[in-house]
């Protein structure tokens, strides 16, 4: 008897569950049928916004191509603009589908995820932000010669996370953008010129005015020395065995026919030749010999 009652309850409960499930499915089907026009409209809208994002990206790229040669900048702005257009399209689609609450939930979730990822990938985020700053502010561009964080060379490529530099000793250096952003930077392409300094000792028994004049003349007549900048020849120190002179002059840099090292070499060669013609010897610092340990074998 009890077994029959239990079986009847199971059958009754199963029938109830089937009825509830059927009613729920009917509601879902009706809701889906009612929402078909909205779904079609949403698909049309998102397709339209995808097309608009591609058009906006291409237009912005062509626009930037007229004003900048930075490949990173021409890549970043179209990507951001396309992303903004797509996000607007997604929001509009959710509104059409009557999913306003999902929009706020999505934005809140994206904010929380962003905070978590920001802490987890802090260094990556800092380098990316520094890269965006360097791309927009352009303290240097690809092809410029820069000096930063003890590295000196030509910029090969500026990425969002790092800068690739080719040094003059033939090495490729990958610098995190954070290091470049936080450290002092010298860009030799900004002014287009560079100063060369040569130091030379002159004996105390020489006429300093004559020395100054012929050193000035010798440097001034070099064809690669900038005529728009003054050649400076001056004594700066009373040394132990000489009066020390410094010679300053400017050259075009880095867009010059002669490299910095070659320009300095030619100037030093010209100075030495003039000193030889004038029979002026560069003072030598005498070596100090310690004979307390005995005479060298060759002097015994």
Short mmCIF file of N, CA, C and O in Angstrom, two decimals, residues 116 166 231 258:
data_model
loop_
_atom_site.label_atom_id
_atom_site.label_comp_id
_atom_site.label_asym_id
_atom_site.label_seq_id
_atom_site.Cartn_x
_atom_site.Cartn_y
_atom_site.Cartn_z
N UNK A 116 42.47 44.66 -10.88
CA UNK A 116 43.22 43.44 -10.56
C UNK A 116 44.40 43.27 -11.51
O UNK A 116 45.53 42.99 -11.09
N UNK A 166 70.17 50.73 -31.51
CA UNK A 166 71.39 50.13 -32.07
C UNK A 166 72.56 51.02 -31.69
O UNK A 166 72.68 52.15 -32.16
N UNK A 231 84.35 79.72 -32.56
CA UNK A 231 85.43 78.84 -32.10
C UNK A 231 86.04 79.46 -30.86
O UNK A 231 86.42 80.63 -30.86
N UNK A 258 81.13 63.91 -41.87
CA UNK A 258 82.14 63.30 -41.00
C UNK A 258 81.51 62.94 -39.67
O UNK A 258 80.72 63.70 -39.11
#
